[in-house]
Amino acid sequence: MDLSELIRDLPDGAVLTDPDLTERYRQDWARDPAAVEPLAVVRATSTADVQTVLRWATTHRVPVVPRGAGSGLSGGATAVAGGIVLTTERMRAITVDPVTRTAVAQPGLLNAEVKRAVAAHGLWYPPDPSSFEICSIGGNAATNAGGLCCVKYGVTSDYVLGMEVVLADGSAVRLGGPRLKDSAGLSLTKLFVGSEGTLGVITELTLRLIPAQPAQSTVVASFATLDAASAAILAITRELRPAMLEFMDRVAINAVEDALNMGLDRNAEALLIARSDAPGSYAGREAELMLQACTEAGAVEAFHTDDAAEGEAFTAARRFAIPAVERLGDLLLEDVGVPLPKLPDLVTGIARIARHRNVTVSVIAHAGDGNTHPLIVYNPADAAQTERAQSAFGEIMELAIALGGTITGEHGVGRLKKPWLPDQLGPEVMALTERIKRALDPDGILNPGAIL
Amino acid sequence: MDLSELIRDLPDGAVLTDPDLTERYRQDWARDPAAVEPLAVVRATSTADVQTVLRWATTHRVPVVPRGAGSGLSGGATAVAGGIVLTTERMRAITVDPVTRTAVAQPGLLNAEVKRAVAAHGLWYPPDPSSFEICSIGGNAATNAGGLCCVKYGVTSDYVLGMEVVLADGSAVRLGGPRLKDSAGLSLTKLFVGSEGTLGVITELTLRLIPAQPAQSTVVASFATLDAASAAILAITRELRPAMLEFMDRVAINAVEDALNMGLDRNAEALLIARSDAPGSYAGREAELMLQACTEAGAVEAFHTDDAAEGEAFTAARRFAIPAVERLGDLLLEDVGVPLPKLPDLVTGIARIARHRNVTVSVIAHAGDGNTHPLIVYNPADAAQTERAQSAFGEIMELAIALGGTITGEHGVGRLKKPWLPDQLGPEVMALTERIKRALDPDGILNPGAIL
């Protein structure tokens, strides 16, 4: 494929073809083994660049894989044969309007950078994937990313008020705007959120912000049984509005304790970390009520602290669970979610699958919203174990579907979870999805192989 | 058109053709003068009934106008020539699951009935259109309805986690489910919210609930100038999270005072009513801060009350503004929204249009989210005045668009605002909308003439 036209129409250095340079754009964090060397990588600097790429790609029927920071965990940005990887990592402008409580951000900005830019105005952008220091806001929108705060504050979709998106044919459209309420026309903004680059390339986001709500009080509780921890989770979410309600199982507790030496109870089957960001003195009251729920559910040990640094240390420990468990081996990372009452069935079912497949599976969870991250530990040098791990990977998704859940709560389907999507959605919803895909990307050039 | 097959396949009495019986389904509250006697009205009792109607309609290329409670204000449910009006008013089941904090509701239930059913479990469904006692939850989803609480709690779209929807060909699909986080596949649930019956007929909704957050404290402030009131609004939303922040202009204040005799300041140019539902003692603190913002902005009179009945009386007065202004004449009801800093420009611009067209326009607003309801008063017996009122109706939407706003914040486009939609969205977004419409409703039988 002759790239000269594309190179001519883009800024100097925007098109990379040297394999040494394109290598780091070949895969995202999912390390999809199917990834191949791409035809080229384009580092767009503007909406116009993105339009140039898509016009060219439509003319020449070249697949385009949009890519944010490459921190995706489902292979949504796996490079495909003969395709362009189109990264928005250089599109990093942001303007914050404290009066409308909105920010207009380009997609390459990291989530943490958005948070910092708006914090300078006393404002907060809630969605907080654990990877917030390394994931891009464009990728967050493309996957409808979640995080720890979602139990109280909702997901990315709830904070995207508008966007500019470049369609397959290279036309750029503006959807929505800095208005909390807007019923004019179809909800196209929300359709593009979570579309994983299969319908268009997001080049700008208008984000809804709220005044900063600093966490005030943190509860930590350990449990000797999963059932006791589950009872505490349900009691808390039934009555209260925790700003965070996180879960770690015994494997994760021990892995974190190995790494951080915090004095966590190594014998506990479950650890819960909950936070209240209620304003004023009610945070302490809410923490007391959460503590009481844990105690009544049979917590072995439970305490709460109003010390911000101590609370942050426990939150950081929970965020550190994935790297900590990763010290045990390579990970297959799940993202299954179930309706909250099914959480114990999911966790015990996962333990059964782990025993049957003879692999270690550690479960950490955004427990308050039923979104779990089973971490399947394996050694890629051990072919038989790798195969058992992959079997467990599928069986856990099948279990989640059987429990009325989802194969992905916040990471997206990408390529790695695609085989299970029809089992969750059913043939009619898949057909509906394909109708929309065909209407918006008739030539199928946008992220082919992702989702569909 | 021979209806015998349709009558045969539906429950007894489901199909109405007697003009005396169909008359009340001919128009919604917008009283669209273009409404004609429909071919028939079908009162569906189940998803299967809806499927029967759409299969028959597709076979015979008959237009279908979906209808909830008929309280729509944009002519979204105007009966069309040779068409079926398909009402879901008889589909009224609800189940509440306090553990997942979700409700599964059929579309014919009124918003107030949903609120009451979930309140029995200590839960709350936030979206609260002023018409909540008479509007249906299905209609709320179809228009992405808002209300008074949206400034803090968001709109209908933020509370719809899943749905069952019947497509044009009669197939029924289930989208989403009782999960706060779900990134599996396209965000189809959100696409159908706000689609005004043009893409499918919603037959069931899975709604997200939160623990009840009763309003604790109410602030009432009157202002001698619009600028002072605007300054107070911006100061409040900049720092605080009011659970309600409502505005009435001088005409509305006087109309309400004529009707209710509450002692409102008839000389004020603007009245603000704000509420805090912060938990615990912080509500009082938040009310004090809101009061302070009003005073510093130059309020003529301002007070706050923790008395629930008194707070509710002022909220009810605001809700009563439309019927109160209606005593002055028939109303053309607008629903324009602008980014918050443009609110003074919008209100002064509306006053200019009113003077120019020599009609009375009263402005009430969900001020905290920039969504206003200019009420254009006219006498339909006065043809010249009616024409001037209609000119003002269009000019107000054009003004909102020019200010970067929307022609509809929460009522939907329907048929009455359709001529202005391309001015707001632009030709590319209209083309994108038509591509999705054609993909989902290739024969164009679903609510033809609404939105597009």
mmCIF file of N, CA, C and O in Angstrom, chain A residues 269-310:
data_model
loop_
_atom_site.group_PDB
_atom_site.id
_atom_site.type_symbol
_atom_site.label_atom_id
_atom_site.label_comp_id
_atom_site.label_asym_id
_atom_site.label_seq_id
_atom_site.Cartn_x
_atom_site.Cartn_y
_atom_site.Cartn_z
ATOM 1 N N GLU A 269 -10.787 -13.934 54.643
ATOM 2 C CA GLU A 269 -11.247 -14.367 53.320
ATOM 3 C C GLU A 269 -11.597 -13.152 52.456
ATOM 4 O O GLU A 269 -11.656 -13.258 51.232
ATOM 5 N N ALA A 270 -11.891 -12.052 53.113
ATOM 6 C CA ALA A 270 -12.308 -10.864 52.360
ATOM 7 C C ALA A 270 -11.987 -9.609 53.140
ATOM 8 O O ALA A 270 -12.093 -9.582 54.370
ATOM 9 N N LEU A 271 -11.604 -8.585 52.403
ATOM 10 C CA LEU A 271 -11.381 -7.269 52.988
ATOM 11 C C LEU A 271 -12.270 -6.284 52.242
ATOM 12 O O LEU A 271 -12.337 -6.303 51.006
ATOM 13 N N LEU A 272 -12.983 -5.462 52.986
ATOM 14 C CA LEU A 272 -13.768 -4.393 52.367
ATOM 15 C C LEU A 272 -13.153 -3.052 52.736
ATOM 16 O O LEU A 272 -12.733 -2.846 53.881
ATOM 17 N N ILE A 273 -13.114 -2.160 51.758
ATOM 18 C CA ILE A 273 -12.698 -0.777 52.014
ATOM 19 C C ILE A 273 -13.810 0.115 51.484
ATOM 20 O O ILE A 273 -14.137 0.059 50.291
ATOM 21 N N ALA A 274 -14.394 0.889 52.372
ATOM 22 C CA ALA A 274 -15.503 1.757 51.984
ATOM 23 C C ALA A 274 -15.165 3.182 52.366
ATOM 24 O O ALA A 274 -14.453 3.418 53.346
ATOM 25 N N ARG A 275 -15.648 4.120 51.575
ATOM 26 C CA ARG A 275 -15.412 5.520 51.923
ATOM 27 C C ARG A 275 -16.713 6.306 51.867
ATOM 28 O O ARG A 275 -17.609 6.006 51.084
ATOM 29 N N SER A 276 -16.786 7.322 52.703
ATOM 30 C CA SER A 276 -17.886 8.279 52.642
ATOM 31 C C SER A 276 -17.324 9.636 52.253
ATOM 32 O O SER A 276 -16.299 10.058 52.785
ATOM 33 N N ASP A 277 -17.993 10.294 51.314
ATOM 34 C CA ASP A 277 -17.633 11.674 51.006
ATOM 35 C C ASP A 277 -18.811 12.594 51.286
ATOM 36 O O ASP A 277 -18.927 13.663 50.694
ATOM 37 N N ALA A 278 -19.691 12.145 52.170
ATOM 38 C CA ALA A 278 -20.828 12.994 52.538
ATOM 39 C C ALA A 278 -20.290 14.301 53.104
ATOM 40 O O ALA A 278 -19.244 14.315 53.753
ATOM 41 N N PRO A 279 -20.992 15.403 52.824
ATOM 42 C CA PRO A 279 -20.474 16.693 53.286
ATOM 43 C C PRO A 279 -20.644 16.865 54.795
ATOM 44 O O PRO A 279 -21.532 16.269 55.408
ATOM 45 N N GLY A 280 -19.767 17.702 55.344
ATOM 46 C CA GLY A 280 -19.878 18.075 56.750
ATOM 47 C C GLY A 280 -19.723 16.884 57.668
ATOM 48 O O GLY A 280 -19.059 15.899 57.341
ATOM 49 N N SER A 281 -20.373 16.960 58.803
ATOM 50 C CA SER A 281 -20.184 15.945 59.837
ATOM 51 C C SER A 281 -20.877 14.634 59.487
ATOM 52 O O SER A 281 -20.661 13.622 60.134
ATOM 53 N N TYR A 282 -21.704 14.631 58.426
ATOM 54 C CA TYR A 282 -22.422 13.399 58.120
ATOM 55 C C TYR A 282 -21.485 12.299 57.623
ATOM 56 O O TYR A 282 -21.816 11.117 57.732
ATOM 57 N N ALA A 283 -20.315 12.655 57.099
ATOM 58 C CA ALA A 283 -19.372 11.628 56.645
ATOM 59 C C ALA A 283 -19.016 10.687 57.797
ATOM 60 O O ALA A 283 -18.996 9.468 57.635
ATOM 61 N N GLY A 284 -18.752 11.263 58.961
ATOM 62 C CA GLY A 284 -18.433 10.445 60.127
ATOM 63 C C GLY A 284 -19.608 9.542 60.499
ATOM 64 O O GLY A 284 -19.445 8.359 60.804
ATOM 65 N N ARG A 285 -20.802 10.106 60.425
ATOM 66 C CA ARG A 285 -22.004 9.334 60.734
ATOM 67 C C ARG A 285 -22.194 8.197 59.727
ATOM 68 O O ARG A 285 -22.488 7.061 60.102
ATOM 69 N N GLU A 286 -21.990 8.519 58.427
ATOM 70 C CA GLU A 286 -22.146 7.491 57.394
ATOM 71 C C GLU A 286 -21.101 6.391 57.587
ATOM 72 O O GLU A 286 -21.395 5.204 57.439
ATOM 73 N N ALA A 287 -19.877 6.793 57.938
ATOM 74 C CA ALA A 287 -18.827 5.796 58.189
ATOM 75 C C ALA A 287 -19.204 4.908 59.374
ATOM 76 O O ALA A 287 -19.019 3.688 59.339
ATOM 77 N N GLU A 288 -19.759 5.530 60.415
ATOM 78 C CA GLU A 288 -20.196 4.726 61.572
ATOM 79 C C GLU A 288 -21.266 3.720 61.169
ATOM 80 O O GLU A 288 -21.260 2.572 61.618
ATOM 81 N N LEU A 289 -22.194 4.156 60.306
ATOM 82 C CA LEU A 289 -23.257 3.248 59.860
ATOM 83 C C LEU A 289 -22.683 2.122 58.999
ATOM 84 O O LEU A 289 -23.116 0.971 59.099
ATOM 85 N N MET A 290 -21.688 2.428 58.179
ATOM 86 C CA MET A 290 -21.048 1.388 57.366
ATOM 87 C C MET A 290 -20.282 0.415 58.270
ATOM 88 O O MET A 290 -20.327 -0.800 58.079
ATOM 89 N N LEU A 291 -19.608 0.984 59.260
ATOM 90 C CA LEU A 291 -18.869 0.154 60.228
ATOM 91 C C LEU A 291 -19.821 -0.796 60.943
ATOM 92 O O LEU A 291 -19.552 -1.992 61.103
ATOM 93 N N GLN A 292 -20.933 -0.230 61.356
ATOM 94 C CA GLN A 292 -21.954 -1.021 62.064
ATOM 95 C C GLN A 292 -22.467 -2.155 61.162
ATOM 96 O O GLN A 292 -22.640 -3.292 61.613
ATOM 97 N N ALA A 293 -22.693 -1.855 59.885
ATOM 98 C CA ALA A 293 -23.155 -2.892 58.946
ATOM 99 C C ALA A 293 -22.123 -4.013 58.854
ATOM 100 O O ALA A 293 -22.475 -5.198 58.817
ATOM 101 N N CYS A 294 -20.846 -3.639 58.827
ATOM 102 C CA CYS A 294 -19.780 -4.655 58.768
ATOM 103 C C CYS A 294 -19.754 -5.496 60.041
ATOM 104 O O CYS A 294 -19.648 -6.726 60.001
ATOM 105 N N THR A 295 -19.843 -4.824 61.166
ATOM 106 C CA THR A 295 -19.802 -5.528 62.447
ATOM 107 C C THR A 295 -20.984 -6.476 62.577
ATOM 108 O O THR A 295 -20.831 -7.649 62.948
ATOM 109 N N GLU A 296 -22.176 -5.965 62.247
ATOM 110 C CA GLU A 296 -23.379 -6.805 62.342
ATOM 111 C C GLU A 296 -23.320 -7.987 61.388
ATOM 112 O O GLU A 296 -23.922 -9.023 61.642
ATOM 113 N N ALA A 297 -22.614 -7.803 60.262
ATOM 114 C CA ALA A 297 -22.484 -8.907 59.303
ATOM 115 C C ALA A 297 -21.414 -9.905 59.748
ATOM 116 O O ALA A 297 -21.219 -10.930 59.098
ATOM 117 N N GLY A 298 -20.703 -9.589 60.847
ATOM 118 C CA GLY A 298 -19.742 -10.542 61.399
ATOM 119 C C GLY A 298 -18.291 -10.270 61.053
ATOM 120 O O GLY A 298 -17.477 -11.209 60.999
ATOM 121 N N ALA A 299 -17.953 -9.001 60.834
ATOM 122 C CA ALA A 299 -16.557 -8.680 60.531
ATOM 123 C C ALA A 299 -15.650 -9.143 61.671
ATOM 124 O O ALA A 299 -15.995 -9.025 62.844
ATOM 125 N N VAL A 300 -14.482 -9.677 61.293
ATOM 126 C CA VAL A 300 -13.491 -10.085 62.283
ATOM 127 C C VAL A 300 -12.869 -8.840 62.909
ATOM 128 O O VAL A 300 -12.662 -8.761 64.118
ATOM 129 N N GLU A 301 -12.583 -7.899 62.044
ATOM 130 C CA GLU A 301 -11.967 -6.669 62.510
ATOM 131 C C GLU A 301 -12.529 -5.558 61.641
ATOM 132 O O GLU A 301 -12.726 -5.747 60.436
ATOM 133 N N ALA A 302 -12.818 -4.440 62.253
ATOM 134 C CA ALA A 302 -13.349 -3.321 61.457
ATOM 135 C C ALA A 302 -13.046 -2.032 62.183
ATOM 136 O O ALA A 302 -13.128 -1.955 63.403
ATOM 137 N N PHE A 303 -12.668 -1.033 61.411
ATOM 138 C CA PHE A 303 -12.412 0.278 62.025
ATOM 139 C C PHE A 303 -12.687 1.359 60.990
ATOM 140 O O PHE A 303 -12.796 1.082 59.796
ATOM 141 N N HIS A 304 -12.820 2.587 61.479
ATOM 142 C CA HIS A 304 -12.910 3.667 60.513
ATOM 143 C C HIS A 304 -11.984 4.797 60.923
ATOM 144 O O HIS A 304 -11.626 4.946 62.081
ATOM 145 N N THR A 305 -11.573 5.527 59.894
ATOM 146 C CA THR A 305 -10.624 6.606 60.147
ATOM 147 C C THR A 305 -11.056 7.853 59.386
ATOM 148 O O THR A 305 -11.534 7.761 58.259
ATOM 149 N N ASP A 306 -10.894 8.996 60.029
ATOM 150 C CA ASP A 306 -11.157 10.260 59.346
ATOM 151 C C ASP A 306 -9.851 10.889 58.861
ATOM 152 O O ASP A 306 -9.861 11.985 58.303
ATOM 153 N N ASP A 307 -8.753 10.145 59.081
ATOM 154 C CA ASP A 307 -7.461 10.650 58.629
ATOM 155 C C ASP A 307 -7.333 10.432 57.123
ATOM 156 O O ASP A 307 -7.372 9.298 56.628
ATOM 157 N N ALA A 308 -7.189 11.535 56.403
ATOM 158 C CA ALA A 308 -7.210 11.457 54.939
ATOM 159 C C ALA A 308 -6.061 10.595 54.413
ATOM 160 O O ALA A 308 -6.239 9.789 53.494
ATOM 161 N N ALA A 309 -4.886 10.751 54.981
ATOM 162 C CA ALA A 309 -3.721 10.013 54.487
ATOM 163 C C ALA A 309 -3.903 8.513 54.719
ATOM 164 O O ALA A 309 -3.594 7.684 53.853
ATOM 165 N N GLU A 310 -4.440 8.166 55.900
ATOM 166 C CA GLU A 310 -4.652 6.748 56.198
ATOM 167 C C GLU A 310 -5.704 6.160 55.246
ATOM 168 O O GLU A 310 -5.543 5.065 54.699
#
